[in-house]
Coordinates of C-alpha atoms in Angstrom, one line a residue:
X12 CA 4.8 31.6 11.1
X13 CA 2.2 29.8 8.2
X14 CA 4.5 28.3 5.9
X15 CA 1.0 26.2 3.9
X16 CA -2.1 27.5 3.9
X17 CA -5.1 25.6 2.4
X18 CA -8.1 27.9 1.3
X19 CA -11.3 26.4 0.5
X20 CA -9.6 24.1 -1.6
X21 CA -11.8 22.2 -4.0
X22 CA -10.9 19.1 -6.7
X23 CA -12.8 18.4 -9.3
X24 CA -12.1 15.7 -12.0
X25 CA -14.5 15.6 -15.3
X26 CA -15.2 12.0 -16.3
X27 CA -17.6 11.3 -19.4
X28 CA -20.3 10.1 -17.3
X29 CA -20.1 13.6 -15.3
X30 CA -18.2 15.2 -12.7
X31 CA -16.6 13.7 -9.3
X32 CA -15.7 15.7 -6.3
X33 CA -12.9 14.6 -4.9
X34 CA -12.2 17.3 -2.4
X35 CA -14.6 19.6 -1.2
X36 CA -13.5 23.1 0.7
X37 CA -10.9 22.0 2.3
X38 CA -9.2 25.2 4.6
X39 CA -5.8 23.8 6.5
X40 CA -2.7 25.8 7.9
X41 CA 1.0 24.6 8.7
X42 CA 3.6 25.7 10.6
X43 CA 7.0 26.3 9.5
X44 CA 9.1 23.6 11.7
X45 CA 5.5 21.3 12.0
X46 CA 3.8 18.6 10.7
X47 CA 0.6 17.7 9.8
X48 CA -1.1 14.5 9.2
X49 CA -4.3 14.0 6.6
X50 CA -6.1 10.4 7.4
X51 CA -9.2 8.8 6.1
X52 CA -10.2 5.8 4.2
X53 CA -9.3 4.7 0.4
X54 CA -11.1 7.8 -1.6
X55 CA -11.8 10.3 1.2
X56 CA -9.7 12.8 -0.8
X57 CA -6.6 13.3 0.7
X58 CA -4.4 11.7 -2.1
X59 CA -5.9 14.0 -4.4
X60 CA -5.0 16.6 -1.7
X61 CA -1.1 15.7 -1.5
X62 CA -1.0 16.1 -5.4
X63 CA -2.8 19.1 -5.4
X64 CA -0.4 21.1 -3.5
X65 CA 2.1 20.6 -6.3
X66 CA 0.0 20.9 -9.0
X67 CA 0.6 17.1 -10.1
X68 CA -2.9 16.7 -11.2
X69 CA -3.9 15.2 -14.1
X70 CA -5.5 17.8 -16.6
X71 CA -9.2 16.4 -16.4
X72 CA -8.6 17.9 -12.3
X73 CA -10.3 21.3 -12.1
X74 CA -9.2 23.3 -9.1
X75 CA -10.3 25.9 -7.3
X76 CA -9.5 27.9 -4.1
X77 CA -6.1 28.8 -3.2
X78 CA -2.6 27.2 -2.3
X79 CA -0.8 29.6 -0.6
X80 CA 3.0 28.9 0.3
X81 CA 5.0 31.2 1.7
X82 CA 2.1 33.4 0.5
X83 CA 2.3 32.9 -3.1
X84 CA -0.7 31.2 -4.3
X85 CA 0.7 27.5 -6.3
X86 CA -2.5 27.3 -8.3
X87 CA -1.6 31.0 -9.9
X88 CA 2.0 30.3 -10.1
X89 CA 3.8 30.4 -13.7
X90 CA 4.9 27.2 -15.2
X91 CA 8.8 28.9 -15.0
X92 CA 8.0 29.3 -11.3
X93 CA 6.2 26.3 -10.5
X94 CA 9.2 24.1 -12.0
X95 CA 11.4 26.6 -9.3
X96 CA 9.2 25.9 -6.6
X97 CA 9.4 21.7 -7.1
X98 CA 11.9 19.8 -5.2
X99 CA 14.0 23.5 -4.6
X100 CA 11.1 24.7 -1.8
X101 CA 8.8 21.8 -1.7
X102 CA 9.2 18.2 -2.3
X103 CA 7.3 14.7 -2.6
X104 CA 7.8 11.4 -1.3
X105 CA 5.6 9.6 -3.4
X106 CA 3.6 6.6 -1.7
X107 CA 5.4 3.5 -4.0
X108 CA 8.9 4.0 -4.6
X109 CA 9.1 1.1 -7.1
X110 CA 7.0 3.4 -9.0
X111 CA 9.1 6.3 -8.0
X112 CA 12.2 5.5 -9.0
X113 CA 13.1 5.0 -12.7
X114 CA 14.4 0.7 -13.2
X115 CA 17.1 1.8 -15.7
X116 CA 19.3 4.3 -14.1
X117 CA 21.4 4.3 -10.6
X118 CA 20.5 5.4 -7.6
X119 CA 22.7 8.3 -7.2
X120 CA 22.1 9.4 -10.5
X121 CA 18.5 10.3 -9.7
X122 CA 19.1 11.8 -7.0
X123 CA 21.3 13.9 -8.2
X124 CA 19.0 14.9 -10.8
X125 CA 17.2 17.8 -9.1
X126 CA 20.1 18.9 -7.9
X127 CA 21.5 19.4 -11.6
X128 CA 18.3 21.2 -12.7
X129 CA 18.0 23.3 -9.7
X130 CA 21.7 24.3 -10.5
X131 CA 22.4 23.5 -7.0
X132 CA 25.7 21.7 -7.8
X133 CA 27.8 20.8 -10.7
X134 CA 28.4 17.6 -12.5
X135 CA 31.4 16.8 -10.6
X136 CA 30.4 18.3 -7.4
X137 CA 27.1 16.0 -7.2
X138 CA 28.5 12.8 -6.0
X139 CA 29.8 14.8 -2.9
X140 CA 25.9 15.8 -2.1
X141 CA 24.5 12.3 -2.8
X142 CA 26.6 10.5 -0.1
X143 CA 25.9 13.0 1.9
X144 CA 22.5 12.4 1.1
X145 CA 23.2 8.6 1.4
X146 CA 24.3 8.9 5.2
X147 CA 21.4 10.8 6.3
X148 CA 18.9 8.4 5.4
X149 CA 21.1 5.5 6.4
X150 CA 22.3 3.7 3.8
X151 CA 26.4 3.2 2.4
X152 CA 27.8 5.5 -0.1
X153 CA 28.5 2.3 -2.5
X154 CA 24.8 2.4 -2.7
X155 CA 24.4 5.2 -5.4
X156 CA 26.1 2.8 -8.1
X157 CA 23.0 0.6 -7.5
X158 CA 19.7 0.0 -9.6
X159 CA 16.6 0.3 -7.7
X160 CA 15.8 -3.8 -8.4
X161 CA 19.0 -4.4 -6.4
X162 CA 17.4 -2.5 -3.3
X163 CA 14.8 -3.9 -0.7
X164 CA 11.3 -1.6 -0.6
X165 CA 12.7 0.2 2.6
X166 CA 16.0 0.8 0.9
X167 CA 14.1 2.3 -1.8
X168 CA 11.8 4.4 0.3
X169 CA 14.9 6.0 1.9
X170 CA 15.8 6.8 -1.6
X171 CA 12.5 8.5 -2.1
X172 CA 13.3 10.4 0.8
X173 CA 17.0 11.5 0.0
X174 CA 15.6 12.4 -3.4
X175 CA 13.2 14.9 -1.3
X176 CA 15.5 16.1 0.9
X177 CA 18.3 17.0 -1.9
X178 CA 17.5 21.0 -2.6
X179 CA 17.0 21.3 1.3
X180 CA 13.4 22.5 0.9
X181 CA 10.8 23.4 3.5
X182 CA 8.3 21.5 3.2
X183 CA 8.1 17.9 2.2
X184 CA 4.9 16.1 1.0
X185 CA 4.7 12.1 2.1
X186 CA 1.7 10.3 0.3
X187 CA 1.5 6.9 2.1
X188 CA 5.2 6.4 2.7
X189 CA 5.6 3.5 4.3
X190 CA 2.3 1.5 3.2
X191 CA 4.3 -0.9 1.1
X192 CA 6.8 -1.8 3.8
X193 CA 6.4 -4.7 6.3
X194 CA 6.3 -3.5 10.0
X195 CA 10.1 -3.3 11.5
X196 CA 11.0 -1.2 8.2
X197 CA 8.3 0.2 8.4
X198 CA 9.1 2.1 12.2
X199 CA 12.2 2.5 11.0
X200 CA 11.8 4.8 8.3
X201 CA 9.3 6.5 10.0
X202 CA 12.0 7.3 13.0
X203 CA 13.9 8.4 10.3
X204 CA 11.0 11.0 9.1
X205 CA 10.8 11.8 12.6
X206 CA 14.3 12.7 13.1
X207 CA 14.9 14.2 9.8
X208 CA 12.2 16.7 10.1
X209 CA 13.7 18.0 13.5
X210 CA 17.4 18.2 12.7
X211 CA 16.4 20.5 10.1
X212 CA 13.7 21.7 10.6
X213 CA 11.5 20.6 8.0
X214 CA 7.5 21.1 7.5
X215 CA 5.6 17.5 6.6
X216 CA 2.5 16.9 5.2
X217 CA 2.0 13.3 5.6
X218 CA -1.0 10.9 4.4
X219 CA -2.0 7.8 6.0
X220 CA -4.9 5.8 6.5
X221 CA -3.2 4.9 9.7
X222 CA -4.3 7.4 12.7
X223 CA -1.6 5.8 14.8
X224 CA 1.0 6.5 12.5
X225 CA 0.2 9.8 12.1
X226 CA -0.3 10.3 16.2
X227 CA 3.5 9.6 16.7
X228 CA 5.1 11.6 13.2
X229 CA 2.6 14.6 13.3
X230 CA 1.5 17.8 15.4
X231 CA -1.7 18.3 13.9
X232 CA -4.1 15.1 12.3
X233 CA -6.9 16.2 9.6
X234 CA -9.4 13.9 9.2
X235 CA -11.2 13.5 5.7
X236 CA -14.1 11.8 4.4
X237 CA -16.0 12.3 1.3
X238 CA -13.6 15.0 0.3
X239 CA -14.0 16.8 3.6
X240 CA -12.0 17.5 6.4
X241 CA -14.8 16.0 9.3
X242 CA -12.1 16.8 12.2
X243 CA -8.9 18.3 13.0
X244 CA -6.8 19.3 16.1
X245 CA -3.6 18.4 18.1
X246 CA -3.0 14.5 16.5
X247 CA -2.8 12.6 20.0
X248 CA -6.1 14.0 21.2
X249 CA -8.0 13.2 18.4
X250 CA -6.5 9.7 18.0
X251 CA -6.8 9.0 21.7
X252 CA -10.1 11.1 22.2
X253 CA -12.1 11.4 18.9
X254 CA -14.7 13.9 18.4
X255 CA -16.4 12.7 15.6
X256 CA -18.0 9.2 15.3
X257 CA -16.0 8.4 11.7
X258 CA -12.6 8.9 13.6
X259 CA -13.7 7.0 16.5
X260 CA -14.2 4.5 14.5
X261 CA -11.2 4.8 12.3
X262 CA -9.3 4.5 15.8
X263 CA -10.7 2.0 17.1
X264 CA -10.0 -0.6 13.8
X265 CA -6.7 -1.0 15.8
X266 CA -6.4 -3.8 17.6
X267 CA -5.0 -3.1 21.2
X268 CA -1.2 -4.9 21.3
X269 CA -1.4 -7.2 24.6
X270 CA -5.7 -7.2 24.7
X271 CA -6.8 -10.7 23.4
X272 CA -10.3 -9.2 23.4
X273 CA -9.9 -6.7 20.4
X274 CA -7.5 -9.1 18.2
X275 CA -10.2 -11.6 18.3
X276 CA -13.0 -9.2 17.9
X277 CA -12.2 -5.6 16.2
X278 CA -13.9 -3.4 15.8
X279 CA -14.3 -1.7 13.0
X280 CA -16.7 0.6 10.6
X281 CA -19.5 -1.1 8.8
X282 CA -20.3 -0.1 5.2
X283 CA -18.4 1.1 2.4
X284 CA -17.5 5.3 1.5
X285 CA -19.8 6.9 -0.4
X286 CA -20.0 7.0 -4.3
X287 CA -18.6 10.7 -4.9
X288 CA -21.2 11.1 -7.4
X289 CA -24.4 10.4 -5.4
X290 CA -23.1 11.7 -1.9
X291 CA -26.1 11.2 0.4
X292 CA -27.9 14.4 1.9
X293 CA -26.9 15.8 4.8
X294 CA -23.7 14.8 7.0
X295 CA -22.0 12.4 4.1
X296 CA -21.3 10.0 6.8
X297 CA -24.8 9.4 8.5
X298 CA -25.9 6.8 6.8
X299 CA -23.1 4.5 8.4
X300 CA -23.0 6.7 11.5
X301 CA -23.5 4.2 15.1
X302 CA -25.0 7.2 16.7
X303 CA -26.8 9.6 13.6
X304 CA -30.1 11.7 14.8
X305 CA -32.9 12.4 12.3
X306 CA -31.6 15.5 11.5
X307 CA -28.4 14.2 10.3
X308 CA -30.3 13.2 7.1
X309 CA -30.6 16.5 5.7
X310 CA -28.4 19.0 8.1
X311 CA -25.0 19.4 6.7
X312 CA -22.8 20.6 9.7
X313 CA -19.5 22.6 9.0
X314 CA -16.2 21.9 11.4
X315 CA -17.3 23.1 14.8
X316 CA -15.5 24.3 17.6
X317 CA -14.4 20.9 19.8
X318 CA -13.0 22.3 22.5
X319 CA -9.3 23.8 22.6
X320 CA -7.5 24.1 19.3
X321 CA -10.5 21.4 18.0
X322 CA -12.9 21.4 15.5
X323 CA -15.6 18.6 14.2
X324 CA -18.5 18.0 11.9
X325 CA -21.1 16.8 14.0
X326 CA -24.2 17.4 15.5
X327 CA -23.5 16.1 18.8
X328 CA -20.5 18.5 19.0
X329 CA -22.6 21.3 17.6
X330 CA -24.6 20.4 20.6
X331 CA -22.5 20.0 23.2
X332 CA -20.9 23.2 22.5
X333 CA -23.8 25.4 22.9
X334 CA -25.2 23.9 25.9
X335 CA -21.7 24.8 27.4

């Protein structure tokens, strides 16, 4: 059963100098129960796309397409009904929880919060719901008399995440969770994602620039550059067995643990994104592409079938595909 459904969904923000596309047609779907990852480099979109969902866009954002969850369109919704639909059926785990969480008030005091306004529990019942809220994510009860400055980052990213999980909703939206952390927290909270999402069955959007993170927390990987999704299928066979030259490469930036031959020499992906403003003609990505035709230049290919459950935007799989 589709729980999201992304439908040509398109982000605009209006600057003085003009306007900048941040995300350009976008059309995703998600599973009740599943997860999906988004990757791509700094400004291929898919921040904007996490805040989209929610409608936490700043006002200069024009937005068009549709939002469905649960079949009711978010971009449509009432404010009344939009403030309903926040935290109670679909919650954030924003990507810096130092940012997140407010310095002057005690842990379990905010997350309590959208339990209060969701009339989920009572004053006195709350503290009952924030140790159990505690536990889950691992950390002791004692801890919701804290301040955030008395908490290391991954103490405060399991706070983030007890704060999303406190109105048991069905989908939770994680923007760069663990990009702060340092690398043992870091697998550690992303266990705890993992575990959380199938004890109760929870739906996950997840953003990362990391492919291999998203390969072991996610079902389904998106990739996205200039505001497009360039690929997308099951999230081990495109990290393992990329379709597209700009994941290949994205994949391949990771040195091999053991292989002295790619930590001395990576590989990577020369060049920088492109300006959103002046995208080049054509595939965005040709003019850093290792393997663009002519024709790339000025033939803008749409996702293409790549095989089972697989789509990409290339030429060469365009090709491929109809010699087969």
């Amino acid at each position: 059963m589709t729980l999201l459904e992304l439908d040509d969904l398109s982000v605009t923000y209006r600057i003085a100098s003009g306007e900048v596309p941040a995300v350009r047609g976008v059309s995703l779907k998600l599973d009740s129960g599943a997860a999906l990852g988004v990757a791509g480099e700094s400004g291929s979109g898919k921040s904007t796309l996490a805040m989209a969902l929610l409608r936490l866009l700043p006002r200069d954002a024009r937005v068009g397409g549709r939002i469905l969850l649960d079949g009711e369109d978010i971009l449509t919704m009432k404010w009344g009904r939009m403030r309903a639909v926040r935290w109670a059926e679909a919650s954030i785990v924003f990507q810096g929880a130092q940012h997140g969480l407010n310095p002057v008030r005690r842990i379990g005091d905010q997350i309590a919060e959208p339990l209060l306004v969701h009339n989920l529990a009572k004053p006195d019942q709350a503290g009952k719901r924030v140790a159990e809220l505690l536990e889950q994510v691992g950390l002791p009860t004692w801890r919701a008399r804290s301040y955030p400055h008395e908490l290391s980052g991954g103490q405060r990213q399991r706070v983030m995440i007890a704060m999303a999980l406190a109105c048991k909703p069905r989908l939770i939206i994680a923007d760069e969770p663990t990009t702060a952390l340092d690398v043992m927290v870091q697998a550690q909270v992303l266990t705890l994602i993992k575990e959380l999402i199938a004890e109760q069955n929870i739906s996950l959007v997840m953003i990362s620039h990391d492919l291999s993170v998203l390969a072991d927390v996610c079902d389904q990987l998106a990739v996205m550059y200039a505001g497009r999704v360039v690929e997308h299928g099951p999230s081990r066979e495109v990290f393992h067995e990329a379709k597209h030259p700009y994941t290949g490469a994205l994949a391949a930036a990771f040195p091999t643990v053991g292989d002295p031959v790619s930590r001395l020499a990576p590989k990577g992906l020369g060049g920088d994104p492109p300006d959103p403003m002046d995208l080049p003609t054509g595939c965005s990505f040709h003019p850093r592409c290792p393997v663009a035709l002519e024709e790339c230049a000025s033939l803008d290919v749409e996702l293409w079938p790549a095989g089972d459950s697989r789509t990409a935007a290339c030429v060469h799989v365009r090709a491929k595909e109809e010699a087969s």
